[in-house]
CSV table of C-alpha atoms and ligand atoms in Angstrom, one decimal:
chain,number,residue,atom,x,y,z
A,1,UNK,CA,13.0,6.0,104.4
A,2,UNK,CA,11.8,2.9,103.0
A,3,UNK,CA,8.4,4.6,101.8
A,4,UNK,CA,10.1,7.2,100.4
A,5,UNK,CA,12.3,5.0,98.0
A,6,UNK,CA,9.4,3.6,96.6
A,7,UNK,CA,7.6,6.8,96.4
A,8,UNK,CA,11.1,8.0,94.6
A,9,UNK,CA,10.6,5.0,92.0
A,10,UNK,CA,7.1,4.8,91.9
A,11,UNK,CA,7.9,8.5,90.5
A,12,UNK,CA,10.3,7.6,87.9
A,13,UNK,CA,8.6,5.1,86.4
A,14,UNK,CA,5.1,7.3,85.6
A,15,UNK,CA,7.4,10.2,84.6
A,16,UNK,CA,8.8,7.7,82.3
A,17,UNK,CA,5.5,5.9,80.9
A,18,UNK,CA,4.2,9.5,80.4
A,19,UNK,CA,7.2,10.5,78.3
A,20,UNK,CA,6.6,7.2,76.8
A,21,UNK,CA,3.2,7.8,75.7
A,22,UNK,CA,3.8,11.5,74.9
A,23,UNK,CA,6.4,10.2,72.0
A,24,UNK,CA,4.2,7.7,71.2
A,25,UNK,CA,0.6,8.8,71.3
A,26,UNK,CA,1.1,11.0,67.9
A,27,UNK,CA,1.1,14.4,71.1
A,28,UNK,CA,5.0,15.2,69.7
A,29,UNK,CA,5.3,17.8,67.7
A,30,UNK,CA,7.2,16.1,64.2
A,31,UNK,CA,6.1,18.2,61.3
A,32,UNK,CA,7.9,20.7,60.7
A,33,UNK,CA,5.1,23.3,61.1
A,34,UNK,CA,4.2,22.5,64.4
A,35,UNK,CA,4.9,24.5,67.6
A,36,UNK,CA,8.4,23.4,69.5
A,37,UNK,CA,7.9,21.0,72.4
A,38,UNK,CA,7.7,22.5,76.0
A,39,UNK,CA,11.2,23.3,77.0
A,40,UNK,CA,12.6,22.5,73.4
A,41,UNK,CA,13.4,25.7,72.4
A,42,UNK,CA,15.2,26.7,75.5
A,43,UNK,CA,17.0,23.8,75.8
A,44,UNK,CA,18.0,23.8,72.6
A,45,UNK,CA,19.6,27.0,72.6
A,46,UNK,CA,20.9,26.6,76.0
A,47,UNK,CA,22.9,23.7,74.7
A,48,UNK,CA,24.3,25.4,71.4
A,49,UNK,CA,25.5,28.6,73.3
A,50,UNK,CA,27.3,27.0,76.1
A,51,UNK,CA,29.3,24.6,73.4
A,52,UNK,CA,30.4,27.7,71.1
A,53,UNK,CA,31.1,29.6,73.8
A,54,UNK,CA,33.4,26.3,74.9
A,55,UNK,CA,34.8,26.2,71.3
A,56,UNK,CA,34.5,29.2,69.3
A,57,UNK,CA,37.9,30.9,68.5
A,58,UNK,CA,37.9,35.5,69.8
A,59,UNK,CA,39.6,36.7,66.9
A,60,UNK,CA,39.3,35.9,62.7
A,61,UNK,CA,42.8,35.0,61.4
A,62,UNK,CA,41.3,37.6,58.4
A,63,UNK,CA,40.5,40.6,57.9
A,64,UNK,CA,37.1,42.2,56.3
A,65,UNK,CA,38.9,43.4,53.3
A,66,UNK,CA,37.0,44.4,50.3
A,67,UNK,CA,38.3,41.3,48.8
A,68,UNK,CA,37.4,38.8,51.4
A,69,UNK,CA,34.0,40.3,51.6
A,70,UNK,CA,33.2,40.2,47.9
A,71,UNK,CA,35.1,36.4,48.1
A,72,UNK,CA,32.4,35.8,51.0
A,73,UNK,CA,29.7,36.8,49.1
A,74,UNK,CA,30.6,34.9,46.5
A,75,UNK,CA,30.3,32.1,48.7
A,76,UNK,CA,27.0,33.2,50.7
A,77,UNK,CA,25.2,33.1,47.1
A,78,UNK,CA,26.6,29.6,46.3
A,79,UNK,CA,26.0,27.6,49.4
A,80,UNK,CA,23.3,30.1,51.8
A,81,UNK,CA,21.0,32.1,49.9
A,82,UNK,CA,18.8,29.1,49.4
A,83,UNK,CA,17.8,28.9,52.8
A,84,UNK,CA,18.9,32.4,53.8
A,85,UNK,CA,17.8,34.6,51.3
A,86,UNK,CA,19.6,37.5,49.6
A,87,UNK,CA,17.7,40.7,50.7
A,88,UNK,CA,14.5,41.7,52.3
A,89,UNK,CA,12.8,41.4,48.8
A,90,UNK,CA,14.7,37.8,48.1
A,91,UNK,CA,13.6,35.9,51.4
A,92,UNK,CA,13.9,32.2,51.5
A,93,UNK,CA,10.4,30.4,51.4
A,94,UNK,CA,12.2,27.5,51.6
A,95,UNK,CA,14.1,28.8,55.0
A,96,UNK,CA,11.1,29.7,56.6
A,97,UNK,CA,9.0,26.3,56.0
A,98,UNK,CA,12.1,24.2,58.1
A,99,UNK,CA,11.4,23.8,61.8
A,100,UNK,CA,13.7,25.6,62.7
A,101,UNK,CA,13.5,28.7,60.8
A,102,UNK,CA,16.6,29.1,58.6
A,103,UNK,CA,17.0,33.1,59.8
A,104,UNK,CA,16.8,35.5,56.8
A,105,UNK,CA,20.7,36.7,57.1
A,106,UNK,CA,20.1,39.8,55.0
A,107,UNK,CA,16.8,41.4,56.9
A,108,UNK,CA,16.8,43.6,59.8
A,109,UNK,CA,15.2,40.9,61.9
A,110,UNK,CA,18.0,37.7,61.3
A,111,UNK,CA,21.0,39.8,60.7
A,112,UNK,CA,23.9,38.2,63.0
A,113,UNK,CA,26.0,41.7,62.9
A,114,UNK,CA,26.3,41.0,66.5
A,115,UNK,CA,27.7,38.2,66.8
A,116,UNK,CA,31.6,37.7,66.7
A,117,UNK,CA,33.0,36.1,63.3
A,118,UNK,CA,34.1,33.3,65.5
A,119,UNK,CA,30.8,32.7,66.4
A,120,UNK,CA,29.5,32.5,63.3
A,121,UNK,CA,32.1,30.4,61.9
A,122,UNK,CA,31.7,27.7,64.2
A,123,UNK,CA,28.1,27.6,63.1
A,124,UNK,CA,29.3,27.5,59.3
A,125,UNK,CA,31.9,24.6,59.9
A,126,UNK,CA,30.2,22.1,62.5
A,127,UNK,CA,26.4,23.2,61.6
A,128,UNK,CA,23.3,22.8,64.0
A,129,UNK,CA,22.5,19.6,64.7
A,130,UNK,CA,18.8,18.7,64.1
A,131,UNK,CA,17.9,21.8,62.2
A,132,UNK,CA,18.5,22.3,58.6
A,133,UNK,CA,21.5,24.0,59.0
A,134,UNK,CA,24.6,21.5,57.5
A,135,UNK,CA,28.4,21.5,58.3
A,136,UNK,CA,30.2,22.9,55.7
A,137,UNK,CA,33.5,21.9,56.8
A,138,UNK,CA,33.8,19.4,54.3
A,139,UNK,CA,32.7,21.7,51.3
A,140,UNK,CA,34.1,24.5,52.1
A,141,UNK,CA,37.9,25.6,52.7
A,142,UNK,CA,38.8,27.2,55.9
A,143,UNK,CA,39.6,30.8,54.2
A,144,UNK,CA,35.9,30.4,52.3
A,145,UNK,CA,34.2,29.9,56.1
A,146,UNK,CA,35.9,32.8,57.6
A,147,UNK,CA,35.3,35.0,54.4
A,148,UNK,CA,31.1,34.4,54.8
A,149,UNK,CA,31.3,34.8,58.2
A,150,UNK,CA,32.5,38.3,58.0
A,151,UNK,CA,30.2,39.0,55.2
A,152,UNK,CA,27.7,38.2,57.8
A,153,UNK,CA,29.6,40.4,60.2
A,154,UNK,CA,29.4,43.2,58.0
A,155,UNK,CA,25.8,42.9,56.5
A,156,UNK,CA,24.8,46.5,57.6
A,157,UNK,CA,27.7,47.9,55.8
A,158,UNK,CA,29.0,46.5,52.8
A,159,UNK,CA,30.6,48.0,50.0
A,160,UNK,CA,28.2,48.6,46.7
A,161,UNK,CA,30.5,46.1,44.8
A,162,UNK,CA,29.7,43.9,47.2
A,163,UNK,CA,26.4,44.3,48.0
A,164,UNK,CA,25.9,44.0,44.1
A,165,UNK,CA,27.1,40.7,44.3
A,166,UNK,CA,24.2,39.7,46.3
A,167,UNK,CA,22.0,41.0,44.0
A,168,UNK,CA,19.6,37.9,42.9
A,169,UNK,CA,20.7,36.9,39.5
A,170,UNK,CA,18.8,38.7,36.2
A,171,UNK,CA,16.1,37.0,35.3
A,172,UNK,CA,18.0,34.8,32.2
A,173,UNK,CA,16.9,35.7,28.7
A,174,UNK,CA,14.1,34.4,27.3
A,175,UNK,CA,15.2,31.1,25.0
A,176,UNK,CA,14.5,31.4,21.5
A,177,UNK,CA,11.4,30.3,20.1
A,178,UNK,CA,11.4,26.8,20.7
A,179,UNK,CA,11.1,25.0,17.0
A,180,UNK,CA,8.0,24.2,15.3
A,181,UNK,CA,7.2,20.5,15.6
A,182,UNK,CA,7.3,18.9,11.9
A,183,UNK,CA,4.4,18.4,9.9
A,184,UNK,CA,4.3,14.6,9.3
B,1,HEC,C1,19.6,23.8,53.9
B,1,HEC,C2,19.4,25.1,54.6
B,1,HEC,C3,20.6,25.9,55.0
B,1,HEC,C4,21.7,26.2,54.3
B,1,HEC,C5,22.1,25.8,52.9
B,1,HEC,C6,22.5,27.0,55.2
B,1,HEC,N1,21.8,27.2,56.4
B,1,HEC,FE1,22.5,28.3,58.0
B,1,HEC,N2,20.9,27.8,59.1
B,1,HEC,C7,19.8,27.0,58.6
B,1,HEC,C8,18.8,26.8,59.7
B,1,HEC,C9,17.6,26.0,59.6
B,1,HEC,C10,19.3,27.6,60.8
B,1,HEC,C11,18.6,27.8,62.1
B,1,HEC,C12,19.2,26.9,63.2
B,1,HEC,C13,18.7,27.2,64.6
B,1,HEC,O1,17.7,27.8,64.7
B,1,HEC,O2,19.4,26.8,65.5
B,1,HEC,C14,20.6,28.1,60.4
B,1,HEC,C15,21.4,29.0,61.2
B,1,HEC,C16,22.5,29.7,60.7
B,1,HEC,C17,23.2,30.7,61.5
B,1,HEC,C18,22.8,31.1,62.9
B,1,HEC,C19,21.9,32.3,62.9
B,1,HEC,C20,21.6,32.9,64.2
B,1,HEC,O3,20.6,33.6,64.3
B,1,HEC,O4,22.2,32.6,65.2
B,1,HEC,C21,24.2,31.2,60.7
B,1,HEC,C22,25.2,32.2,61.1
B,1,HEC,C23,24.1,30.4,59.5
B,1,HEC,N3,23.0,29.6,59.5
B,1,HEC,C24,25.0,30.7,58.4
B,1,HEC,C25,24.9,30.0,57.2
B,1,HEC,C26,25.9,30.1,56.2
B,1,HEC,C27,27.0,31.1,56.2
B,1,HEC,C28,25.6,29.2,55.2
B,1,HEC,C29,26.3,29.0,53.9
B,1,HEC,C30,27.7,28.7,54.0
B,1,HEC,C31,24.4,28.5,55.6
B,1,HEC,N4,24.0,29.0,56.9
B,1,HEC,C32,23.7,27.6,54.9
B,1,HEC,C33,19.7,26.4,57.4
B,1,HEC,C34,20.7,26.5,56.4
């Protein structure tokens, strides 16, 4: 018994030197570039899924209206599109150079048509801790946070009007020629 308690703690304490000198050694992945640590992934996601599906309410107290979708847009352009792109043809470099990715919400691959509006809302209002994504719950009112997150719902399918509002912004007019600087 006695051998084995040391063998226990003799076990514990070069698990913990080795995690230790993993973090410290410079072997941790920091940039954001880098591959994900072993197990970070998983337990990363793992983490995230069983807390929303804890929290995150069944049912939108809205519904995808034509209105609320072209509101949600609205918002999507103003506080997403930087990170998660407009279209196919307007992804985010930005996005894609955080660790993680910031998923392109209007390509086939990141679409989140899938996932419940609740689920999606939780995301928008309490964010992803250590990733780039923020909590908007502060910025945003609750009406805005369920109005984006059945735009995202609803990617597949919007309504031209809507859709149109995603369009990336013309390119502004050129400025006038600027003025001649004065002989001296
Ligand atoms: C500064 C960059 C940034 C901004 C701005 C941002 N996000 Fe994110 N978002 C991220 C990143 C990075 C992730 C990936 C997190 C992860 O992998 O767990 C993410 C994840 C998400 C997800 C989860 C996607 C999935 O595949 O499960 C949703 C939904 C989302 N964001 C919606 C939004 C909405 C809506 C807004 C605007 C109100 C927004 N984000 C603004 C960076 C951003």
């Amino acid at each position: 018994m006695i051998r084995f308690l040391i063998g226990l703690i003799v076990g514990i304490f070069l698990v913990a030197c080795g995690t230790y000198y993993y973090f410290t050694s410079g072997m941790a992945p920091v940039a954001a570039t880098a591959q994900p640590m072993p197990f970070e992934r998983l337990l990363a996601k793992d983490a995230l899924h069983a807390k929303i599906r804890s929290e995150a309410l069944a049912t939108s107290p809205i519904q995808a209206t034509p209105a609320n979708l072209l509101a949600g847009a609205q918002v999507y352009s103003h506080d997403c599109a930087f990170c998660h792109g407009l279209s196919s043809a307007q992804v985010s470099p930005e996005g894609r150079g955080m660790f993680p990715h910031a998923p392109q919400l209007f390509t086939p691959d990141g679409m989140v048509t899938d996932d419940p509006p609740g689920i999606t809302y939780w995301k928008v209002k309490n964010g992803i801790r250590l990733t780039g994504m923020p909590s908007f719950e502060k910025s945003l009112t609750d009406q805005q946070m369920w109005q984006v997150s059945l735009l995202l719902r609803n990617a597949d399918k919007l309504p031209a009007d809507v859709s149109a509002a995603l369009a990336p912004a013309a390119e502004p007019a050129p400025a006038s020629t600027p003025p001649k600087a004065k002989p001296r």
